[in-house]
Short mmCIF file of C-alpha atoms in Angstrom, two decimals:
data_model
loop_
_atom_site.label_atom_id
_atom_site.label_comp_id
_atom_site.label_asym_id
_atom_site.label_seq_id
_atom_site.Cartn_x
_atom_site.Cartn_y
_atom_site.Cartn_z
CA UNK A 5 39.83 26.26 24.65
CA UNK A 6 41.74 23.11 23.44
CA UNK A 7 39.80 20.92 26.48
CA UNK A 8 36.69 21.85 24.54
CA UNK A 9 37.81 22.00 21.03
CA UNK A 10 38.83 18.02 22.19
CA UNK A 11 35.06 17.20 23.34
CA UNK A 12 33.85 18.97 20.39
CA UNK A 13 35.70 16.66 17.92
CA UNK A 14 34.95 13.16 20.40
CA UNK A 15 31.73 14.21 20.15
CA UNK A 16 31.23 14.52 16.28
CA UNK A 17 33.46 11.88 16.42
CA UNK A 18 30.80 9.40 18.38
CA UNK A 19 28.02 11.37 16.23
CA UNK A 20 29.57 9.76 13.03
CA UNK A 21 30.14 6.36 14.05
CA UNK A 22 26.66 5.98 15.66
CA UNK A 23 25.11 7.52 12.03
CA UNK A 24 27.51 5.32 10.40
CA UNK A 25 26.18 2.13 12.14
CA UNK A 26 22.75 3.73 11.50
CA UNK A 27 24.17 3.15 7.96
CA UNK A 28 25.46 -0.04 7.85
CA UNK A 29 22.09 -1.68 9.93
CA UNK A 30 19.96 -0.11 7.11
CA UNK A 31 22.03 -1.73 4.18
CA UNK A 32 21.82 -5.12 5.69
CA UNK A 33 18.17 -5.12 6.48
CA UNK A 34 17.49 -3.73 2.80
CA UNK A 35 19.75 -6.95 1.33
CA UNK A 36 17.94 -9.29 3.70
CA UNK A 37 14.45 -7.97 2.51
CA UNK A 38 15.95 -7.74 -0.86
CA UNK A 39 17.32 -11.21 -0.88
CA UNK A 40 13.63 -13.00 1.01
CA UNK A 41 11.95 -11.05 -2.06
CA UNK A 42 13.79 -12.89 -4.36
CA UNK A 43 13.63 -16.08 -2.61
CA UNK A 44 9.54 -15.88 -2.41
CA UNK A 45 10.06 -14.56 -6.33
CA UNK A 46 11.33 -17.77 -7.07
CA UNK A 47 8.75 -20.02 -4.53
CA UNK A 48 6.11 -18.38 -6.47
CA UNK A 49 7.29 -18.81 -9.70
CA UNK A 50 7.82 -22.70 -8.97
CA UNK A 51 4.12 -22.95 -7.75
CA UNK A 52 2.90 -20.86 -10.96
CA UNK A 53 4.44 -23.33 -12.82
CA UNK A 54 3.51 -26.42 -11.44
CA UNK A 55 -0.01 -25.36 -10.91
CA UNK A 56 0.11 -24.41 -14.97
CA UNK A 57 1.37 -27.98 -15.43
CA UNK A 58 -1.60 -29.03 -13.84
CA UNK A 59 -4.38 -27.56 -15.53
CA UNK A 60 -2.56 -28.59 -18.79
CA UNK A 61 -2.42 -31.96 -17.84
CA UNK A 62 -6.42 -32.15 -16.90
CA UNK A 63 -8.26 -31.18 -19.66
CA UNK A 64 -11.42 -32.29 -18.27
CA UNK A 65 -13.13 -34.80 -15.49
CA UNK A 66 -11.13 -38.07 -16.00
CA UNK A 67 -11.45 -39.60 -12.70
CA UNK A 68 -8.57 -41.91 -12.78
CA UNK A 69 -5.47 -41.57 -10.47
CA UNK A 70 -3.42 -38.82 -12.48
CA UNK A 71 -0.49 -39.53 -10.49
CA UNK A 72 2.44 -40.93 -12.94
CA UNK A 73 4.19 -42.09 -10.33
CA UNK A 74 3.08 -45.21 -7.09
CA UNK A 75 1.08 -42.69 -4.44
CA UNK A 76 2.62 -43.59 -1.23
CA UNK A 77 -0.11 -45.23 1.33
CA UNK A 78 0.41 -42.18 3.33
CA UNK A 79 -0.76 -40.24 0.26
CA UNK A 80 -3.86 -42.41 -0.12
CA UNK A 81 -5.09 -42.38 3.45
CA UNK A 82 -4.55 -38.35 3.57
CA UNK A 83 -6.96 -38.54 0.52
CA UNK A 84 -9.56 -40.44 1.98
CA UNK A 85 -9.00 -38.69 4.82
CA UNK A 86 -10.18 -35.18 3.33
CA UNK A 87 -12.26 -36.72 0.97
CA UNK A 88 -14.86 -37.95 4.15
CA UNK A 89 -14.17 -34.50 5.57
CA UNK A 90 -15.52 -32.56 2.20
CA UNK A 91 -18.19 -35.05 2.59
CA UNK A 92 -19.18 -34.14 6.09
CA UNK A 93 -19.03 -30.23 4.91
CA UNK A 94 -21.28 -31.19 2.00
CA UNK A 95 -24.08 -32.37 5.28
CA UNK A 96 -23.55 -28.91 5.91
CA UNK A 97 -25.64 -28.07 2.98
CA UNK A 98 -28.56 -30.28 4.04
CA UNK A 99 -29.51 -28.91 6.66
CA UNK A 100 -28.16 -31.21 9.74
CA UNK A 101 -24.90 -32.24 10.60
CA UNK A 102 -22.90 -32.94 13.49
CA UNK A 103 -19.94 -34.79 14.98
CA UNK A 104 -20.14 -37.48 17.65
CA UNK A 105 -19.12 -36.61 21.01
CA UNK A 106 -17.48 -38.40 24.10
CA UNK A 107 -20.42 -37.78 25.91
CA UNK A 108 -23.04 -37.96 22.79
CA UNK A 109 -23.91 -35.77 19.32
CA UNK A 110 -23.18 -32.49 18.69
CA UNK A 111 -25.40 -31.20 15.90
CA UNK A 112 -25.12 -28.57 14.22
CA UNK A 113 -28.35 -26.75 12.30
CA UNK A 114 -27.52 -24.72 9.37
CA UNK A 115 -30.19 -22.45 8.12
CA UNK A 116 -30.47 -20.33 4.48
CA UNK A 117 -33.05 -18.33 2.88
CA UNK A 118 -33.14 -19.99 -0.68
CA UNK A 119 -29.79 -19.79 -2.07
CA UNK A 120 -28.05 -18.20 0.55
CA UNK A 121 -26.70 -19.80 3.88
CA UNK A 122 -27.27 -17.96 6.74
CA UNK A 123 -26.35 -18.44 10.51
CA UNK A 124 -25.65 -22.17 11.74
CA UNK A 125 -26.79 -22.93 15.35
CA UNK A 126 -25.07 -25.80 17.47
CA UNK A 127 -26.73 -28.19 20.06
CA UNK A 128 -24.65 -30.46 22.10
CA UNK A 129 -26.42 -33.05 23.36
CA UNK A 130 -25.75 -35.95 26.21
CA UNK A 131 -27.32 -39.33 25.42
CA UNK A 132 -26.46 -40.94 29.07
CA UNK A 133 -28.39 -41.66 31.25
CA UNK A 134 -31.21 -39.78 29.01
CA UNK A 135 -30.97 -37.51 26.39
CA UNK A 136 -30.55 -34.22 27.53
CA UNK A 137 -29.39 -30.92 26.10
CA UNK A 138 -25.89 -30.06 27.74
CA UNK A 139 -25.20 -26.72 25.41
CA UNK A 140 -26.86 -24.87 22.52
CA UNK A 141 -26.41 -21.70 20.49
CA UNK A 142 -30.35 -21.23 19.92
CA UNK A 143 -31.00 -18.01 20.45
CA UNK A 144 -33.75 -17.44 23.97
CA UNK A 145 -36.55 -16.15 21.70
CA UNK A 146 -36.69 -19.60 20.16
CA UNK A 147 -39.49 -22.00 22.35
CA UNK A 148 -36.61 -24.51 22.44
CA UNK A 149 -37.19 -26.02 25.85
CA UNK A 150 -41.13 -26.56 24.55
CA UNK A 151 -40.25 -28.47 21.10
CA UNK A 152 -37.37 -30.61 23.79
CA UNK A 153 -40.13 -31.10 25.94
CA UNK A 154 -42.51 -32.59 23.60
CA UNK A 155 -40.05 -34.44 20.92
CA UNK A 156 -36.35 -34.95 22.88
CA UNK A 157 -36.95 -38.01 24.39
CA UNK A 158 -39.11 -39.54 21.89
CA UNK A 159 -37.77 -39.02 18.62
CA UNK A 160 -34.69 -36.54 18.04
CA UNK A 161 -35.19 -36.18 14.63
CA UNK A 162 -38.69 -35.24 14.90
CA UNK A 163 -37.20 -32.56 17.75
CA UNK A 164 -34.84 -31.48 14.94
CA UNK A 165 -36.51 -30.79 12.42
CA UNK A 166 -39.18 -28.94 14.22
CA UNK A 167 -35.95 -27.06 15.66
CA UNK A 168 -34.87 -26.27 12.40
CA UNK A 169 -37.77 -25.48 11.08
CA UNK A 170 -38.06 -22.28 14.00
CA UNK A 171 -34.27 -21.61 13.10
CA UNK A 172 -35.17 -21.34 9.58
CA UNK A 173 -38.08 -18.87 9.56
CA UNK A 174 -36.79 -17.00 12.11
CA UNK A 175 -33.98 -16.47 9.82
CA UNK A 176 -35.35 -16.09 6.67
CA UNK A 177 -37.80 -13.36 8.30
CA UNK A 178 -34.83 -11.80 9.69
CA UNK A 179 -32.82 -11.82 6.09
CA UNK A 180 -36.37 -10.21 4.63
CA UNK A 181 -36.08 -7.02 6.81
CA UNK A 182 -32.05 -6.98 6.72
CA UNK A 183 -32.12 -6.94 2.89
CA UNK A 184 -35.23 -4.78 2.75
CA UNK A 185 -32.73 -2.08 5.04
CA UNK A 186 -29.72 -2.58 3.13
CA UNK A 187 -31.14 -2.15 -0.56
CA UNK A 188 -34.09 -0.09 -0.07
CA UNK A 189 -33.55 2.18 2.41
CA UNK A 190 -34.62 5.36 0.02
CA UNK A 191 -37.99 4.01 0.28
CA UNK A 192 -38.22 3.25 4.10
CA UNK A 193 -39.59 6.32 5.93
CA UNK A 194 -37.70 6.46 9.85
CA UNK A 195 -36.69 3.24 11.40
CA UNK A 196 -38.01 0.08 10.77
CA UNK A 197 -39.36 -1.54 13.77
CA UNK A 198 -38.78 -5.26 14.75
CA UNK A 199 -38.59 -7.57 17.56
CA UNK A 200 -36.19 -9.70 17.85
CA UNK A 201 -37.99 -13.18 16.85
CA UNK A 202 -38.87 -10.77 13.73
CA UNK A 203 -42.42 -11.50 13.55
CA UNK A 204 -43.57 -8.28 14.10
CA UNK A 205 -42.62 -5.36 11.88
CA UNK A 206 -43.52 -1.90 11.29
CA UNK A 207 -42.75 0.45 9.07
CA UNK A 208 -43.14 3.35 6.33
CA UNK A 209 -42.58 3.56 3.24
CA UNK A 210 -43.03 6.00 0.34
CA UNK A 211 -45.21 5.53 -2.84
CA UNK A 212 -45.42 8.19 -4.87
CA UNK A 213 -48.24 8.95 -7.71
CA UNK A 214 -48.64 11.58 -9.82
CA UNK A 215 -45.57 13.35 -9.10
CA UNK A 216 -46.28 13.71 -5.12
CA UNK A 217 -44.92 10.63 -2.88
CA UNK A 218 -47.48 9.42 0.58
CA UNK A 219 -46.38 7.61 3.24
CA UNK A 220 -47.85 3.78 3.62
CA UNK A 221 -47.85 2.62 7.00
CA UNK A 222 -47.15 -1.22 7.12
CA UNK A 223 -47.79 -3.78 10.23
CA UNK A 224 -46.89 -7.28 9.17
CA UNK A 225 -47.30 -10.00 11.75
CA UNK A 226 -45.80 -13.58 11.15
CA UNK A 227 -48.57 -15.74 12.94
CA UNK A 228 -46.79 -19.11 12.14
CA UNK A 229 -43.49 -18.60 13.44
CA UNK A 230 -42.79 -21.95 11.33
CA UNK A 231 -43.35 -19.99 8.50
CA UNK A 232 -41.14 -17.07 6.70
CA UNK A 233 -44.88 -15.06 5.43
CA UNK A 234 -46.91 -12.82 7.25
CA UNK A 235 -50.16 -14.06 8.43
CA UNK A 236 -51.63 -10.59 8.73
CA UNK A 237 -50.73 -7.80 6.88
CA UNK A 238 -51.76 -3.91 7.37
CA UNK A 239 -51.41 -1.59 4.93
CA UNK A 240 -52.73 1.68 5.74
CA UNK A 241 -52.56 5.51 4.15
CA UNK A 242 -52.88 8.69 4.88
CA UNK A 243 -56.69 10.05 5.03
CA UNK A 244 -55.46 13.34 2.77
CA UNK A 245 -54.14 10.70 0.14
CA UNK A 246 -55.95 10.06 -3.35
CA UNK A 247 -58.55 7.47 -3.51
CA UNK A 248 -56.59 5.21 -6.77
CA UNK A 249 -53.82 4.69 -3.33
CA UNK A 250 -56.26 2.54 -1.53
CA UNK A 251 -56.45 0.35 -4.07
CA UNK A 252 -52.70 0.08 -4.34
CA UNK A 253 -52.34 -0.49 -0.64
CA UNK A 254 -54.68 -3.37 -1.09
CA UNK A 255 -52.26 -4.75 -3.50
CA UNK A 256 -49.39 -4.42 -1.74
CA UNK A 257 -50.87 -6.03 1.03
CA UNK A 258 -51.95 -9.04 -0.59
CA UNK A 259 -48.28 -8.74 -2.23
CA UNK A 260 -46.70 -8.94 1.15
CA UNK A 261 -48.91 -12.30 2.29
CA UNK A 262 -47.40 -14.30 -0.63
CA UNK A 263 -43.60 -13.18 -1.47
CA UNK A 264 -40.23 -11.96 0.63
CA UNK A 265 -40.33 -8.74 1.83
CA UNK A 266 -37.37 -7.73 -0.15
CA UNK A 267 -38.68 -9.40 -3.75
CA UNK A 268 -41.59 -7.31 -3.13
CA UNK A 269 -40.00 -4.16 -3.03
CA UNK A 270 -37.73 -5.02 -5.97
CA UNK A 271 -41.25 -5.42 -7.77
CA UNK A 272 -41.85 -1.93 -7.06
CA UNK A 273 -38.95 -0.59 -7.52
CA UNK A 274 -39.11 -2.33 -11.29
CA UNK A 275 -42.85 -0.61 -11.76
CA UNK A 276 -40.73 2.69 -11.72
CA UNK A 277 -42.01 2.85 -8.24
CA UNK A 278 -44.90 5.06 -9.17
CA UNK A 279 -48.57 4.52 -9.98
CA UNK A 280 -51.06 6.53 -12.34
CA UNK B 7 15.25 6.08 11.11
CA UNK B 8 13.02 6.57 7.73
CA UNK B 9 10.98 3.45 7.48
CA UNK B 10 9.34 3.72 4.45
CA UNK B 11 12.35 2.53 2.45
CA UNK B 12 11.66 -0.81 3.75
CA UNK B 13 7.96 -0.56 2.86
CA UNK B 14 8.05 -1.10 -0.86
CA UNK B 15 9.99 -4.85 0.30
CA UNK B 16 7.56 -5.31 3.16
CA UNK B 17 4.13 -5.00 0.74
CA UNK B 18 5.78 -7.23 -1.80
CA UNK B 19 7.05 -9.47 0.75
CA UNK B 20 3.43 -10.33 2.26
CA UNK B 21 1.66 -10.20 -1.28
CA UNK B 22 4.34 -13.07 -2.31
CA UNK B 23 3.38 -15.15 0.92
CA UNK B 24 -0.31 -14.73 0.39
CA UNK B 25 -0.03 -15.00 -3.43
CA UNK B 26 2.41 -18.49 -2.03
CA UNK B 27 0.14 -19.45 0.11
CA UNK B 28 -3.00 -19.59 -2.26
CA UNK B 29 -1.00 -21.33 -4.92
CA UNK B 30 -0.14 -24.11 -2.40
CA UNK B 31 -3.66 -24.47 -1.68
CA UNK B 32 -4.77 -24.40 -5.09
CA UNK B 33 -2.64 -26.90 -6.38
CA UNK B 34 -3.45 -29.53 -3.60
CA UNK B 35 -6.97 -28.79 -4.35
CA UNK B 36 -6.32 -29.67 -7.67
CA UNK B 37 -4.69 -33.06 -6.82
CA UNK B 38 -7.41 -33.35 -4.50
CA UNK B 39 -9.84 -33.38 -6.59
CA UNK B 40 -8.27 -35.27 -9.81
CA UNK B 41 -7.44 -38.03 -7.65
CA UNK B 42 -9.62 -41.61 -6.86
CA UNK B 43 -8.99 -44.54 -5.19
CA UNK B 44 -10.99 -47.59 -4.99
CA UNK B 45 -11.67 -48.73 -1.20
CA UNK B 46 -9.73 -51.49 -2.12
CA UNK B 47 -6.21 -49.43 -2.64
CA UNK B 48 -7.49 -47.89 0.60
CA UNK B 49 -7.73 -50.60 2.52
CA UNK B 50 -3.99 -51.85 1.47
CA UNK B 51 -3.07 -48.65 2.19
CA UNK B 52 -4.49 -49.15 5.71
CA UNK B 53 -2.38 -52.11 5.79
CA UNK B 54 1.02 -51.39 4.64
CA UNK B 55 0.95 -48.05 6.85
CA UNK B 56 0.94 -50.37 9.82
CA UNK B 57 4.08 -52.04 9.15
CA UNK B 58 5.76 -48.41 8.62
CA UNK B 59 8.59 -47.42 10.87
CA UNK B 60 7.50 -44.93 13.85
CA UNK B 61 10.45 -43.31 13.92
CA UNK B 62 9.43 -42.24 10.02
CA UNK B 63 7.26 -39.62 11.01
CA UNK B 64 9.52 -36.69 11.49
CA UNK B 65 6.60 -34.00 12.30
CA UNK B 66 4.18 -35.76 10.49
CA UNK B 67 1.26 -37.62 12.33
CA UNK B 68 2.70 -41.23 13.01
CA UNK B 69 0.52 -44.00 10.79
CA UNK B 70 -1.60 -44.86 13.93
CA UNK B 71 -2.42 -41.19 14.32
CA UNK B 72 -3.39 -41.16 10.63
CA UNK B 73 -5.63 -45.18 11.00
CA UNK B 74 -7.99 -43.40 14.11
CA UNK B 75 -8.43 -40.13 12.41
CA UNK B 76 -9.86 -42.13 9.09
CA UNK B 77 -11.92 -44.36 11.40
CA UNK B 78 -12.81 -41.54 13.55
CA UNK B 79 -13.96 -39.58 10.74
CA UNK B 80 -15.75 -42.66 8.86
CA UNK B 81 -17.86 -43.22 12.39
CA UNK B 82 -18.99 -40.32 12.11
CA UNK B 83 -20.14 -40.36 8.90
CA UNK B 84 -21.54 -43.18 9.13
CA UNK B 85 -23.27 -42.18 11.90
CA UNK B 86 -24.35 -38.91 10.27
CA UNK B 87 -26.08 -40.78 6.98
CA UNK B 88 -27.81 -43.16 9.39
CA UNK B 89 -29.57 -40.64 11.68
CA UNK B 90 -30.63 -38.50 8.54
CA UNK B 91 -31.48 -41.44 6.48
CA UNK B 92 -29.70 -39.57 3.50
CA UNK B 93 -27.00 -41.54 2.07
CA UNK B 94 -24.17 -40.02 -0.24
CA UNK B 95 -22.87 -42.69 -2.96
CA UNK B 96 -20.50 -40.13 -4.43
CA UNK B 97 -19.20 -36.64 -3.99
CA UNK B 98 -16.59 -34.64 -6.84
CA UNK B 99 -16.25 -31.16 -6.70
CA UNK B 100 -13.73 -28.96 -8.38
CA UNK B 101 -12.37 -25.64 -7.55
CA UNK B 102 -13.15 -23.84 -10.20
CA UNK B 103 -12.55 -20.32 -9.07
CA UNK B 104 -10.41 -19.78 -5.68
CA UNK B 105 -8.89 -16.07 -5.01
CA UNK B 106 -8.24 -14.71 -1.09
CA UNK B 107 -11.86 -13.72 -0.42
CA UNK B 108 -13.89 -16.30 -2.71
CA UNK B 109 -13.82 -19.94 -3.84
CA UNK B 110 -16.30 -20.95 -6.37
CA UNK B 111 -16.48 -24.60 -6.19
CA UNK B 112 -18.78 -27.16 -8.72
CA UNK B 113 -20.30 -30.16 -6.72
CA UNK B 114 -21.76 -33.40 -7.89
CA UNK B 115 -23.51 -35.15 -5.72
CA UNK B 116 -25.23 -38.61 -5.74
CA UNK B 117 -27.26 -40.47 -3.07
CA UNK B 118 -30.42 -41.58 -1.65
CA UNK B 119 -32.82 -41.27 0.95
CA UNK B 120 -34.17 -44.45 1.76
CA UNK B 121 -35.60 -45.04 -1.58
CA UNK B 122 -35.39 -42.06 -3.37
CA UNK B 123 -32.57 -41.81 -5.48
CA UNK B 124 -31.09 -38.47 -5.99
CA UNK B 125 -28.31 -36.42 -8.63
CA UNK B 126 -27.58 -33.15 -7.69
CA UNK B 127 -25.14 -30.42 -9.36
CA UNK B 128 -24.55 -27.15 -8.14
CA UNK B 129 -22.16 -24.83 -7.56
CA UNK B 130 -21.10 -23.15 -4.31
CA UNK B 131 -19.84 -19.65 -4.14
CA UNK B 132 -17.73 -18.84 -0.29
CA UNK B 133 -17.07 -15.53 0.18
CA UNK B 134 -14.96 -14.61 3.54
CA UNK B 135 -16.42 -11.67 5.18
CA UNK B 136 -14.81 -9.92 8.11
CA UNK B 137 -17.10 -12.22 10.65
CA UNK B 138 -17.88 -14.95 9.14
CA UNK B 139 -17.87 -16.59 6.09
CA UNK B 140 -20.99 -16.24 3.33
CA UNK B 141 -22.14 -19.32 0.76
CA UNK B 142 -24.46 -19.14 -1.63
CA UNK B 143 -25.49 -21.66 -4.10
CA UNK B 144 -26.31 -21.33 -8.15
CA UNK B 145 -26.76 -23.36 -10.86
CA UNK B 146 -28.89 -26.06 -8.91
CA UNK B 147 -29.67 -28.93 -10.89
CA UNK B 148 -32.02 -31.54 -9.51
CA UNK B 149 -32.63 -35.07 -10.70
CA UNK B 150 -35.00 -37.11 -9.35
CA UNK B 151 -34.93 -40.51 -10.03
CA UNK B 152 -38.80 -41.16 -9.58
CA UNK B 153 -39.61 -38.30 -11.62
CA UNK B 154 -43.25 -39.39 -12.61
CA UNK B 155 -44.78 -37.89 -9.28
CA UNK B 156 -45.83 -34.40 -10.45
CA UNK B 157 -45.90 -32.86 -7.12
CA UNK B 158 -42.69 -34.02 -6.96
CA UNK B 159 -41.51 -32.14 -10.45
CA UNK B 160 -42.75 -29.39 -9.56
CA UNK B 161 -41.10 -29.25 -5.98
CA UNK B 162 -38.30 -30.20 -7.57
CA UNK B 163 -38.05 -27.14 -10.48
CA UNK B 164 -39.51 -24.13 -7.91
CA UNK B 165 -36.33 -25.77 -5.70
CA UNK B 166 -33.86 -25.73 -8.78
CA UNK B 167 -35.09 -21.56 -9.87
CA UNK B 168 -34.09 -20.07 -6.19
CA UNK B 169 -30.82 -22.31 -5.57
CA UNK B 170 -32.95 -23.67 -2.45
CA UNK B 171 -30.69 -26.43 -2.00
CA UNK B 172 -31.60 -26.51 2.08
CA UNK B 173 -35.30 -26.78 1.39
CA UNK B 174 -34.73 -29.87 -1.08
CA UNK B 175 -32.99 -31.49 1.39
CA UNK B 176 -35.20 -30.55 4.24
CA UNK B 177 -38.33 -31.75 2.13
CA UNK B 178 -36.64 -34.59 1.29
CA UNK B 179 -36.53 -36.96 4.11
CA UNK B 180 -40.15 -36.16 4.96
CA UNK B 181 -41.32 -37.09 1.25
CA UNK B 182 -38.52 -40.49 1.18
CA UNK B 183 -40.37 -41.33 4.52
CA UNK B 184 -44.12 -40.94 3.38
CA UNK B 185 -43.38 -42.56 -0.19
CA UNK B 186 -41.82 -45.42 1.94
CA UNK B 187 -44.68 -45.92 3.74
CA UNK B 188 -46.93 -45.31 0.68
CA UNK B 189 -45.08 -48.22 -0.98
CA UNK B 190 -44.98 -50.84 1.67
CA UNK B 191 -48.49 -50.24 2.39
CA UNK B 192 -49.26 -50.44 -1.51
CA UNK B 193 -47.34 -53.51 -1.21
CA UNK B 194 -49.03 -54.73 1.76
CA UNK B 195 -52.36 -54.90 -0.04
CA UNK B 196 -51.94 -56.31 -3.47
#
């Protein structure tokens, strides 16, 4: 009895003392986390400040040095420094940029469907003994080795821009369809069907008139694969749909030769959708 | 152990870095941006940091770390504005709007391509998506400087309406090129 009564209380005993260093671990860690809150409190308050200060002190464009005090000529070449590299980001924007290379250039193509930038592609190209293409991000669908063929060796911005502008319609054609799935998917009837140069699509759609809606089948082929507009459209309905349709389909088709996609179904969509 | 008495520390913790970390960035932007020096002060800068101590540097790049990235980075814009032909004469931007996900920035942009002088404002909206990151351009504002050419103007103002800054720039070298050509072969016959 007493043998057992004594491992009884060692036991509670070693119970406690591990819950009690349980204890003790928790406190500490909550005053360390308590004590890098405050710290960070205080960081950010600094910054708030000093970034207040700032915006204060600039009312508007003054183009001057604003720094009171002599910049150090560490400070001015770490200007210069990222001033030429928001420079090179602003070639970005235009269309081609790139960085020279140990072994040549490595452009870079950027693409964008008006306002909006879209994917970039990258070529890396040798310039000894010849110019050659040593890697590229050009998707296989593009006829890349046929413009290289014909322009490369000649004249590399020519082969560029013809590059770019296959990147670019094949892009823009591709933003068309994505943004006709994404905000007018109510209308679209089943999948839409593309390949993946996107100059082939086929889908349905719904127009409705008085009160009943009728599928429209539409084939749009991109001839020009330069080019972001269908060459041939096809806009066909049903034979059990109302004569006044055939005249709409006509004008969707010719709608669908001269503007995006999408910007044609927002048209609709603003017409209430419906016709008489 | 109950974790979740740590938890309300831990969120505010990382919302402090990130809110510490944009800040940071925000106010060197700022500076960034406010700041101008003429080459001149650059190229004494150039100078003086050669005569620095190495042993200065203390985790810093050492000054002839710093004098090959500037030339590095001026080769290769110089090399960039030569193969497109478009030449930047000056670049300010501000930050106007800069939060984790988005920085709305206004640009002004001057240059040329080969003859055609160019003044471009715009402003460029980043947004950071889970891939990748999106930019979108508003606001365009074109100005030609040989604004006479109608085709031009009206290139020019269907460009401006969509924010097709990439088009402008695209059309742009092939129109500098043929109105070059137009000129010196105006030139060549009077």
């Amino acid at each position: 009895g007493v043998l057992a009564h004594l491992e009884l209380l060692e036991a509670q005993a070693r119970e406690a003392a591990v819950k009690q260093e349980e204890r003790e671990q928790q406190e500490e860690k909550l005053a360390r986390l308590k004590a890098r809150v405050q710290e960070l409190r205080l960081q950010r308050d600094e910054l708030r400040a000093k970034v207040d200060l700032q915006q204060k002190g600039q009312p508007g464009k003054e183009g001057a040095a604003s720094n009171p005090a002599q910049p150090t000529a560490r400070a001015v070449i770490e200007w210069k420094i990222r001033s030429i590299k928001a420079m090179l980001q602003v070639f970005y924007l235009t269309g081609i940029s790139g960085k020279l290379t140990k072994q040549g250039v490595c452009f870079c193509i950027s693409t964008a469907y008006e306002g909006t930038y879209l994917d970039s592609y990258y070529l890396d190209l040798l310039t000894k003994p010849e110019v050659q293409i040593y890697r590229h991000s050009v998707p296989v669908f593009i006829p890349l080795q046929q413009i290289a063929k014909k322009y490369l060796q000649t004249d590399i911005r020519r082969f560029l821009s013809v590059l770019s502008d296959h990147l670019n319609a094949y892009v823009g054609r591709r933003h068309q369809a994505d943004q006709l799935q994404e905000h007018f998917s109510d209308q679209i009837e089943g999948t839409l069907q593309r390949n993946s140069l996107c100059n082939l699509l086929v889908f349905n759609y719904n127009v409705s008139s008085t009160s009943k809606t009728f599928p429209f089948n539409v084939r749009l082929l991109y001839g020009d694969l330069c080019c972001s507009l269908p060459t041939e459209v096809t806009v066909s309905c049903t034979p059990d749909a109302p004569a006044s349709l055939a005249e709409t389909a006509a004008a969707h088709s010719d709608l669908f030769r001269r503007v995006g996609l999408h910007k044609a179904f927002r048209s609709f969509s603003g017409a209430a959708g419906s016709v008489a | 152990m109950d974790n979740s008495i740590y938890k309300a520390y831990e969120d505010e913790i990382q919302s402090l870095e990130e809110e510490i970390k944009l800040l940071t960035e925000k106010y060197e932007d700022s500076q960034q941006e406010s700041t101008s020096f003429s080459d001149e002060q650059i190229l004494m800068s150039i100078k003086s940091l050669e005569t620095e101590f190495q042993g200065e540097s203390e985790g810093r790049e050492s000054p002839s770390d710093l004098k090959a990235q500037l030339e590095s980075l001026e080769r290769g814009l110089s090399f960039l504005m030569k193969f497109t032909g478009i030449q930047f004469t000056s670049h300010s931007k501000k930050t106007v709007e800069k939060t984790q996900n988005r920085t709305v920035q206004k640009h002004r942009l001057l240059g040329n391509c080969h003859s055609l002088s160019f003044q471009l404002e715009f402003q460029l909206l980043e947004i950071q998506n889970k891939e990748n990151v999106s930019a979108v351009i508003t606001d365009l504002s074109i100005i030609m400087e040989s604004g006479e050419d109608s085709d031009m103007s009206k290139f020019v103002s269907s460009t401006e309406e969509r924010g097709n800054l990439l088009a402008f720039f695209r059309s742009l070298s092939c129109y500098a090129e043929w109105y070059e050509h137009r000129r010196s072969t105006f030139l060549h016959f009077k």
